């Protein structure tokens, strides 16, 4: 179905639920991404495409920004506060590695503390990424608030209903909280034993 770019933006709130092949005559990358998302009939694939492309948009926006200014695995905030933490906000996340995050997560990518350097750019917010408007309000809320989670887990939470998502969230939260408590406890005991 051929649709104008103006009508696509105006009626996106309805069109995102009618999954037919849309065509739009534009070279605007953002519009083409929206058309590709709402034209996909497979719901799980559509959700994964939106998350993956959204993460790429965030990465491209900040590619020239020094953001956390890491030196020796310590961010600027923890260096200024003279804390012994490494890997900044991600220090307890099981998906962080020496080469950065091993998964894609929109909530984590959009979280920034007050020490972040945007290199003169406006801070990118969730509402600035129009592709996310292809999701329902519930899905957008989950996507914007699901930290320290893999792209596959977030996609499943968005795909299944709210009850299933809540159960999955509680299981992950309990498992991760237990792991963090163990990490903190063992690190404190190591310091005590090394005295």
Coordinates of N, CA and C in Angstrom, one line a residue, residues 1-192:
X1 N 0.9 -1.2 0.0 CA 0.0 0.0 0.0 C 0.9 1.2 0.0
X2 N 0.7 2.1 -0.9 CA 1.4 3.4 -1.0 C 0.9 4.4 0.0
X3 N 1.7 5.1 0.7 CA 1.3 6.0 1.7 C 2.3 7.2 1.7
X4 N 1.8 8.4 1.9 CA 2.7 9.6 2.0 C 3.4 9.6 3.3
X5 N 4.5 10.3 3.3 CA 5.3 10.4 4.6 C 4.5 11.1 5.7
X6 N 3.8 12.2 5.3 CA 2.9 12.9 6.2 C 1.8 12.1 6.8
X7 N 1.1 11.3 6.0 CA 0.1 10.4 6.5 C 0.6 9.3 7.4
X8 N 1.8 8.8 7.0 CA 2.5 7.8 7.9 C 2.7 8.3 9.3
X9 N 3.2 9.5 9.4 CA 3.5 10.1 10.7 C 2.2 10.4 11.4
X10 N 1.2 10.9 10.7 CA -0.1 11.3 11.3 C -0.9 10.1 11.8
X11 N -0.9 9.0 11.1 CA -1.7 7.9 11.4 C -0.9 6.7 11.9
X12 N 0.3 6.9 12.3 CA 1.2 5.8 12.8 C 0.5 5.1 14.0
X13 N -0.2 5.8 14.8 CA -0.9 5.2 16.0 C -1.9 4.1 15.6
X14 N -2.4 4.2 14.4 CA -3.3 3.1 13.8 C -2.6 2.2 12.9
X15 N -1.7 2.7 12.0 CA -1.0 1.9 11.0 C -0.1 0.8 11.6
X16 N 0.4 1.1 12.8 CA 1.3 0.1 13.5 C 0.6 -1.2 13.8
X17 N -0.8 -1.2 13.8 CA -1.5 -2.4 14.1 C -2.0 -3.1 12.9
X18 N -1.9 -2.4 11.7 CA -2.3 -3.0 10.4 C -1.1 -3.4 9.6
X19 N -0.7 -4.6 9.7 CA 0.6 -5.1 9.2 C 0.4 -5.6 7.7
X20 N 0.5 -4.6 6.8 CA 0.6 -4.9 5.4 C 1.8 -4.2 4.9
X21 N 2.2 -4.5 3.6 CA 3.4 -3.9 3.1 C 3.1 -2.5 2.6
X22 N 3.8 -1.6 3.3 CA 3.6 -0.1 3.0 C 4.8 0.3 2.1
X23 N 4.5 1.3 1.3 CA 5.5 1.9 0.4 C 5.4 3.4 0.6
X24 N 6.6 4.0 0.7 CA 6.6 5.4 0.9 C 7.7 6.0 0.0
X25 N 7.5 7.1 -0.7 CA 8.4 7.6 -1.6 C 9.3 8.7 -0.9
X26 N 10.3 8.2 -0.2 CA 11.2 9.1 0.5 C 12.6 8.5 0.6
X27 N 13.6 9.3 0.9 CA 14.9 8.8 1.2 C 15.3 9.0 2.7
X28 N 14.3 9.5 3.5 CA 14.5 9.7 4.9 C 14.7 8.4 5.6
X29 N 15.9 8.2 6.2 CA 16.2 6.9 6.8 C 15.2 6.5 7.9
X30 N 14.9 7.5 8.7 CA 14.0 7.3 9.9 C 12.6 6.8 9.4
X31 N 12.1 7.4 8.4 CA 10.8 7.0 7.8 C 10.9 5.6 7.2
X32 N 12.0 5.3 6.5 CA 12.1 4.0 5.9 C 12.2 2.9 7.0
X33 N 12.8 3.2 8.2 CA 12.9 2.3 9.3 C 11.5 2.0 9.9
X34 N 10.7 3.0 10.0 CA 9.3 2.9 10.5 C 8.5 2.0 9.5
X35 N 8.6 2.3 8.2 CA 7.9 1.5 7.2 C 8.3 0.0 7.3
X36 N 9.6 -0.2 7.4 CA 10.1 -1.6 7.5 C 9.5 -2.3 8.8
X37 N 9.5 -1.6 9.9 CA 9.0 -2.1 11.1 C 7.5 -2.5 11.0
X38 N 6.7 -1.5 10.6 CA 5.2 -1.8 10.6 C 4.8 -2.7 9.5
X39 N 5.6 -2.9 8.5 CA 5.3 -3.8 7.4 C 5.6 -5.2 7.7
X40 N 6.4 -5.5 8.7 CA 6.8 -6.8 9.1 C 5.6 -7.5 9.8
X41 N 5.2 -8.6 9.3 CA 4.0 -9.3 9.8 C 4.3 -10.2 11.0
X42 N 5.6 -10.6 11.1 CA 6.0 -11.5 12.2 C 6.2 -10.6 13.5
X43 N 5.4 -10.7 14.5 CA 5.5 -9.8 15.6 C 6.8 -9.8 16.4
X44 N 7.3 -11.0 16.6 CA 8.6 -11.1 17.4 C 9.8 -10.5 16.6
X45 N 9.8 -10.8 15.3 CA 10.8 -10.2 14.4 C 10.7 -8.7 14.3
X46 N 9.5 -8.2 14.3 CA 9.3 -6.8 14.3 C 9.8 -6.1 15.5
X47 N 9.5 -6.7 16.7 CA 10.0 -6.2 18.0 C 11.5 -6.2 18.0
X48 N 12.1 -7.3 17.6 CA 13.6 -7.4 17.6 C 14.2 -6.4 16.7
X49 N 13.6 -6.2 15.5 CA 14.1 -5.2 14.6 C 14.0 -3.8 15.2
X50 N 12.9 -3.4 15.9 CA 12.8 -2.1 16.5 C 13.9 -1.9 17.6
X51 N 14.1 -2.9 18.4 CA 15.1 -2.8 19.5 C 16.5 -2.7 18.9
X52 N 16.8 -3.6 17.9 CA 18.2 -3.6 17.3 C 18.4 -2.3 16.6
X53 N 17.5 -1.8 15.8 CA 17.7 -0.6 15.0 C 17.7 0.6 16.0
X54 N 16.9 0.6 17.0 CA 16.9 1.7 18.0 C 18.2 1.8 18.7
X55 N 18.8 0.7 19.1 CA 20.2 0.7 19.7 C 21.2 1.2 18.7
X56 N 21.1 0.9 17.4 CA 22.0 1.4 16.4 C 21.9 2.9 16.2
X57 N 20.6 3.4 16.3 CA 20.4 4.8 16.3 C 21.1 5.5 17.4
X58 N 21.0 5.0 18.6 CA 21.6 5.6 19.8 C 23.1 5.6 19.6
X59 N 23.7 4.4 19.2 CA 25.1 4.3 19.0 C 25.6 5.3 18.0
X60 N 24.9 5.4 16.9 CA 25.3 6.4 15.8 C 25.3 7.8 16.3
X61 N 24.3 8.1 17.1 CA 24.1 9.5 17.6 C 25.3 9.9 18.5
X62 N 25.7 8.9 19.3 CA 26.8 9.2 20.3 C 28.2 8.8 19.8
X63 N 28.4 8.4 18.6 CA 29.6 7.8 18.2 C 30.8 8.8 18.3
X64 N 30.6 10.1 18.2 CA 31.7 11.1 18.3 C 31.7 11.7 19.7
X65 N 31.0 11.2 20.7 CA 31.0 11.7 22.0 C 31.8 10.9 23.0
X66 N 32.6 11.5 23.8 CA 33.4 10.7 24.8 C 32.7 10.2 25.9
X67 N 31.4 10.4 26.0 CA 30.5 10.0 27.1 C 31.1 9.8 28.4
X68 N 31.5 8.6 28.8 CA 32.0 8.4 30.2 C 33.4 8.6 30.4
X69 N 34.2 8.9 29.4 CA 35.6 9.2 29.5 C 36.4 8.1 30.3
X70 N 36.3 6.9 29.9 CA 37.0 5.8 30.7 C 38.5 5.9 30.6
X71 N 39.2 5.7 31.7 CA 40.6 5.6 31.8 C 40.9 4.5 32.7
X72 N 41.6 3.5 32.3 CA 41.9 2.3 33.1 C 40.7 1.7 33.7
X73 N 39.7 1.6 32.8 CA 38.4 0.9 33.2 C 37.6 1.7 34.2
X74 N 38.0 2.9 34.5 CA 37.2 3.8 35.5 C 36.6 5.0 34.7
X75 N 35.3 5.2 35.0 CA 34.7 6.3 34.3 C 35.0 7.6 35.1
X76 N 34.7 8.7 34.5 CA 35.1 10.0 35.0 C 34.4 10.2 36.4
X77 N 33.2 9.8 36.6 CA 32.5 10.0 37.8 C 33.2 9.2 39.0
X78 N 33.6 8.0 38.7 CA 34.3 7.2 39.8 C 35.7 7.7 40.0
X79 N 36.4 8.3 39.0 CA 37.7 8.8 39.2 C 37.6 10.1 40.1
X80 N 36.6 11.0 39.8 CA 36.5 12.2 40.5 C 36.0 11.9 42.0
X81 N 35.2 10.9 42.2 CA 34.8 10.6 43.5 C 35.8 9.7 44.2
X82 N 36.8 9.3 43.6 CA 37.9 8.5 44.1 C 37.4 7.1 44.6
X83 N 36.5 6.5 43.8 CA 35.9 5.2 44.1 C 36.7 4.1 43.4
X84 N 36.8 2.9 43.9 CA 37.5 1.8 43.4 C 36.7 1.0 42.4
X85 N 35.5 1.5 42.0 CA 34.7 0.8 41.0 C 35.4 0.8 39.6
X86 N 35.2 -0.3 38.9 CA 35.6 -0.3 37.5 C 34.3 -0.6 36.7
X87 N 34.3 -0.2 35.4 CA 33.2 -0.4 34.5 C 32.0 0.4 34.8
X88 N 32.1 1.5 35.5 CA 31.1 2.5 35.8 C 29.8 1.9 36.2
X89 N 28.7 2.4 35.6 CA 27.3 1.9 35.9 C 27.1 0.4 35.7
X90 N 27.9 -0.1 34.8 CA 27.7 -1.5 34.4 C 28.5 -2.5 35.3
X91 N 29.1 -2.0 36.4 CA 30.0 -2.9 37.2 C 29.3 -4.2 37.7
X92 N 28.0 -4.2 38.0 CA 27.4 -5.4 38.5 C 26.6 -6.2 37.4
X93 N 26.7 -5.6 36.1 CA 25.9 -6.3 35.1 C 26.7 -7.5 34.6
X94 N 26.0 -8.6 34.4 CA 26.7 -9.8 33.9 C 27.0 -9.8 32.4
X95 N 26.5 -8.8 31.7 CA 26.7 -8.7 30.3 C 27.8 -7.8 29.9
X96 N 28.5 -7.2 30.9 CA 29.6 -6.3 30.6 C 30.9 -7.1 30.4
X97 N 31.8 -6.6 29.6 CA 33.1 -7.3 29.4 C 34.2 -6.3 29.1
X98 N 35.4 -6.7 28.9 CA 36.5 -5.8 28.7 C 36.3 -5.0 27.4
X99 N 35.4 -5.5 26.5 CA 35.2 -4.8 25.2 C 33.9 -4.1 25.2
X100 N 33.2 -3.9 26.3 CA 31.9 -3.3 26.4 C 30.8 -4.3 26.6
X101 N 29.6 -3.8 26.3 CA 28.4 -4.7 26.5 C 28.3 -5.8 25.5
X102 N 28.0 -7.0 25.9 CA 27.9 -8.1 25.0 C 26.5 -8.3 24.5
X103 N 25.5 -7.4 24.8 CA 24.2 -7.4 24.3 C 23.8 -6.0 23.9
X104 N 22.6 -5.8 23.4 CA 22.0 -4.5 23.1 C 20.8 -4.3 24.1
X105 N 20.8 -3.1 24.7 CA 19.8 -2.8 25.6 C 19.5 -1.3 25.5
X106 N 18.3 -0.9 25.2 CA 17.9 0.5 25.0 C 18.0 1.3 26.3
X107 N 17.4 0.7 27.3 CA 17.4 1.4 28.6 C 18.8 1.7 29.1
X108 N 19.7 0.8 29.0 CA 21.1 1.0 29.4 C 21.8 2.0 28.5
X109 N 21.6 2.0 27.3 CA 22.2 2.9 26.3 C 21.7 4.4 26.6
X110 N 20.5 4.5 27.0 CA 20.0 5.9 27.2 C 20.2 6.4 28.6
X111 N 20.7 5.5 29.6 CA 21.0 6.0 30.9 C 22.4 6.7 30.9
X112 N 22.4 7.9 31.4 CA 23.7 8.6 31.6 C 23.7 9.4 32.9
X113 N 24.8 9.3 33.6 CA 24.9 10.1 34.8 C 25.2 11.6 34.5
X114 N 25.4 12.4 35.5 CA 25.6 13.9 35.3 C 27.0 14.2 34.8
X115 N 27.9 13.2 34.8 CA 29.3 13.4 34.4 C 29.5 13.2 32.9
X116 N 28.5 12.7 32.3 CA 28.7 12.3 30.8 C 28.9 13.6 30.0
X117 N 29.8 13.5 29.0 CA 30.1 14.5 28.1 C 29.5 14.3 26.8
X118 N 28.5 15.1 26.4 CA 27.8 14.9 25.1 C 28.5 15.6 24.0
X119 N 29.6 16.2 24.2 CA 30.4 16.8 23.2 C 29.6 17.9 22.4
X120 N 28.8 18.7 23.2 CA 28.0 19.7 22.6 C 26.6 19.3 22.1
X121 N 26.3 18.0 22.1 CA 25.1 17.5 21.5 C 24.0 17.6 22.6
X122 N 22.7 17.6 22.2 CA 21.6 17.5 23.1 C 21.5 16.0 23.6
X123 N 21.2 15.8 24.8 CA 21.1 14.4 25.3 C 19.9 13.7 24.6
X124 N 20.2 12.6 24.0 CA 19.1 11.8 23.3 C 18.2 11.1 24.3
X125 N 16.9 11.3 24.1 CA 15.9 10.7 25.0 C 15.1 9.7 24.3
X126 N 14.4 8.9 25.0 CA 13.6 7.8 24.5 C 12.6 8.4 23.5
X127 N 12.0 9.5 23.8 CA 10.9 10.1 23.0 C 11.4 10.6 21.7
X128 N 12.8 10.8 21.6 CA 13.4 11.4 20.4 C 13.5 10.4 19.3
X129 N 13.4 9.1 19.6 CA 13.5 8.0 18.6 C 12.1 7.6 18.2
X130 N 11.7 8.1 17.0 CA 10.4 7.9 16.5 C 10.1 6.4 16.2
X131 N 11.1 5.6 15.9 CA 10.9 4.2 15.6 C 10.2 3.5 16.8
X132 N 10.4 4.0 18.0 CA 9.8 3.3 19.2 C 8.3 3.6 19.3
X133 N 7.8 4.5 18.5 CA 6.4 4.8 18.4 C 5.6 3.7 17.7
X134 N 6.4 2.8 17.1 CA 5.7 1.6 16.5 C 5.3 0.6 17.5
X135 N 5.7 0.8 18.8 CA 5.3 -0.1 19.9 C 4.2 0.5 20.7
X136 N 3.5 -0.4 21.4 CA 2.4 0.1 22.3 C 3.0 0.8 23.5
X137 N 2.1 1.5 24.2 CA 2.6 2.3 25.4 C 3.2 1.3 26.4
X138 N 2.6 0.2 26.6 CA 3.1 -0.8 27.6 C 4.5 -1.3 27.1
X139 N 4.6 -1.6 25.8 CA 5.9 -2.1 25.3 C 7.0 -1.0 25.4
X140 N 6.6 0.3 25.2 CA 7.6 1.4 25.3 C 8.0 1.5 26.7
X141 N 7.1 1.4 27.7 CA 7.5 1.5 29.1 C 8.5 0.4 29.5
X142 N 8.2 -0.8 29.1 CA 9.1 -1.9 29.4 C 10.5 -1.7 28.8
X143 N 10.5 -1.3 27.5 CA 11.7 -1.1 26.8 C 12.6 0.0 27.4
X144 N 11.9 1.0 27.8 CA 12.6 2.2 28.4 C 13.1 1.9 29.9
X145 N 12.6 0.9 30.5 CA 13.0 0.6 31.9 C 13.6 -0.7 32.2
X146 N 13.9 -1.5 31.2 CA 14.4 -2.8 31.4 C 15.9 -2.8 31.3
X147 N 16.6 -2.5 32.4 CA 18.1 -2.4 32.5 C 18.7 -3.8 32.6
X148 N 19.9 -3.9 32.3 CA 20.8 -5.1 32.5 C 20.1 -6.4 32.0
X149 N 19.5 -6.4 30.8 CA 18.8 -7.5 30.2 C 19.2 -7.7 28.7
X150 N 19.2 -8.9 28.3 CA 19.6 -9.1 26.9 C 18.5 -8.7 25.9
X151 N 18.8 -8.5 24.7 CA 17.9 -8.1 23.7 C 16.8 -9.1 23.5
X152 N 17.2 -10.4 23.6 CA 16.2 -11.5 23.5 C 15.2 -11.5 24.6
X153 N 15.7 -11.3 25.8 CA 14.8 -11.2 27.0 C 13.8 -10.1 26.9
X154 N 14.3 -8.9 26.5 CA 13.4 -7.7 26.4 C 12.4 -8.0 25.3
X155 N 12.9 -8.6 24.1 CA 11.9 -8.8 23.0 C 10.8 -9.8 23.5
X156 N 11.2 -10.8 24.2 CA 10.2 -11.8 24.7 C 9.2 -11.1 25.7
X157 N 9.7 -10.2 26.5 CA 8.9 -9.4 27.5 C 7.9 -8.5 26.7
X158 N 8.3 -8.0 25.6 CA 7.4 -7.1 24.8 C 6.4 -8.0 24.0
X159 N 6.9 -9.2 23.6 CA 6.0 -10.0 22.8 C 4.9 -10.7 23.6
X160 N 5.2 -11.2 24.7 CA 4.2 -11.8 25.6 C 3.4 -10.8 26.4
X161 N 2.4 -11.2 27.0 CA 1.6 -10.2 27.8 C 2.2 -9.7 29.1
X162 N 1.5 -8.8 29.7 CA 2.1 -8.2 30.9 C 2.3 -9.2 32.1
X163 N 1.4 -10.2 32.2 CA 1.6 -11.1 33.4 C 2.8 -11.9 33.2
X164 N 3.0 -12.5 32.0 CA 4.2 -13.3 31.7 C 5.4 -12.4 31.8
X165 N 5.4 -11.2 31.4 CA 6.5 -10.3 31.5 C 6.9 -10.0 32.9
X166 N 5.9 -9.8 33.7 CA 6.1 -9.6 35.2 C 6.7 -10.8 35.9
X167 N 6.3 -11.9 35.6 CA 6.8 -13.2 36.2 C 8.3 -13.3 35.7
X168 N 8.6 -13.1 34.4 CA 10.0 -13.2 33.9 C 10.8 -12.1 34.6
X169 N 10.3 -10.9 34.8 CA 11.0 -9.8 35.4 C 11.4 -10.2 36.9
X170 N 10.4 -10.7 37.6 CA 10.7 -11.1 39.0 C 11.7 -12.2 39.1
X171 N 11.7 -13.1 38.3 CA 12.7 -14.2 38.3 C 14.1 -13.6 38.0
X172 N 14.2 -12.8 37.0 CA 15.5 -12.2 36.6 C 16.0 -11.3 37.8
X173 N 15.0 -10.5 38.3 CA 15.4 -9.6 39.4 C 15.9 -10.4 40.6
X174 N 15.3 -11.4 41.0 CA 15.7 -12.2 42.2 C 17.0 -12.9 41.9
X175 N 17.2 -13.4 40.7 CA 18.5 -14.1 40.4 C 19.6 -13.1 40.3
X176 N 19.4 -11.9 39.7 CA 20.4 -10.9 39.6 C 20.7 -10.3 41.0
X177 N 19.7 -10.0 41.8 CA 19.9 -9.4 43.1 C 20.8 -10.4 44.0
X178 N 20.5 -11.6 43.9 CA 21.2 -12.6 44.7 C 22.7 -12.6 44.2
X179 N 22.9 -12.6 42.9 CA 24.3 -12.6 42.4 C 25.0 -11.3 42.8
X180 N 24.4 -10.2 42.8 CA 25.0 -8.9 43.2 C 25.3 -8.9 44.7
X181 N 24.4 -9.5 45.5 CA 24.7 -9.6 47.0 C 25.9 -10.5 47.2
X182 N 26.0 -11.6 46.5 CA 27.1 -12.5 46.6 C 28.4 -11.8 46.2
X183 N 28.4 -11.0 45.1 CA 29.6 -10.3 44.7 C 30.0 -9.3 45.7
X184 N 29.1 -8.5 46.3 CA 29.4 -7.5 47.3 C 30.0 -8.2 48.6
X185 N 29.3 -9.3 49.0 CA 29.7 -10.0 50.2 C 31.1 -10.6 50.1
X186 N 31.4 -11.2 49.0 CA 32.7 -11.9 48.8 C 33.8 -10.8 48.6
X187 N 33.5 -9.7 48.0 CA 34.5 -8.7 47.8 C 34.8 -8.0 49.2
X188 N 33.8 -7.9 50.1 CA 34.1 -7.4 51.4 C 34.9 -8.4 52.2
X189 N 34.6 -9.7 52.1 CA 35.3 -10.7 52.9 C 36.7 -10.8 52.4
X190 N 37.0 -10.6 51.1 CA 38.3 -10.7 50.6 C 39.2 -9.5 51.1
X191 N 38.5 -8.3 51.3 CA 39.3 -7.2 51.8 C 39.6 -7.4 53.3
X192 N 38.7 -8.0 54.0 CA 38.9 -8.3 55.5 C 40.0 -9.4 55.6

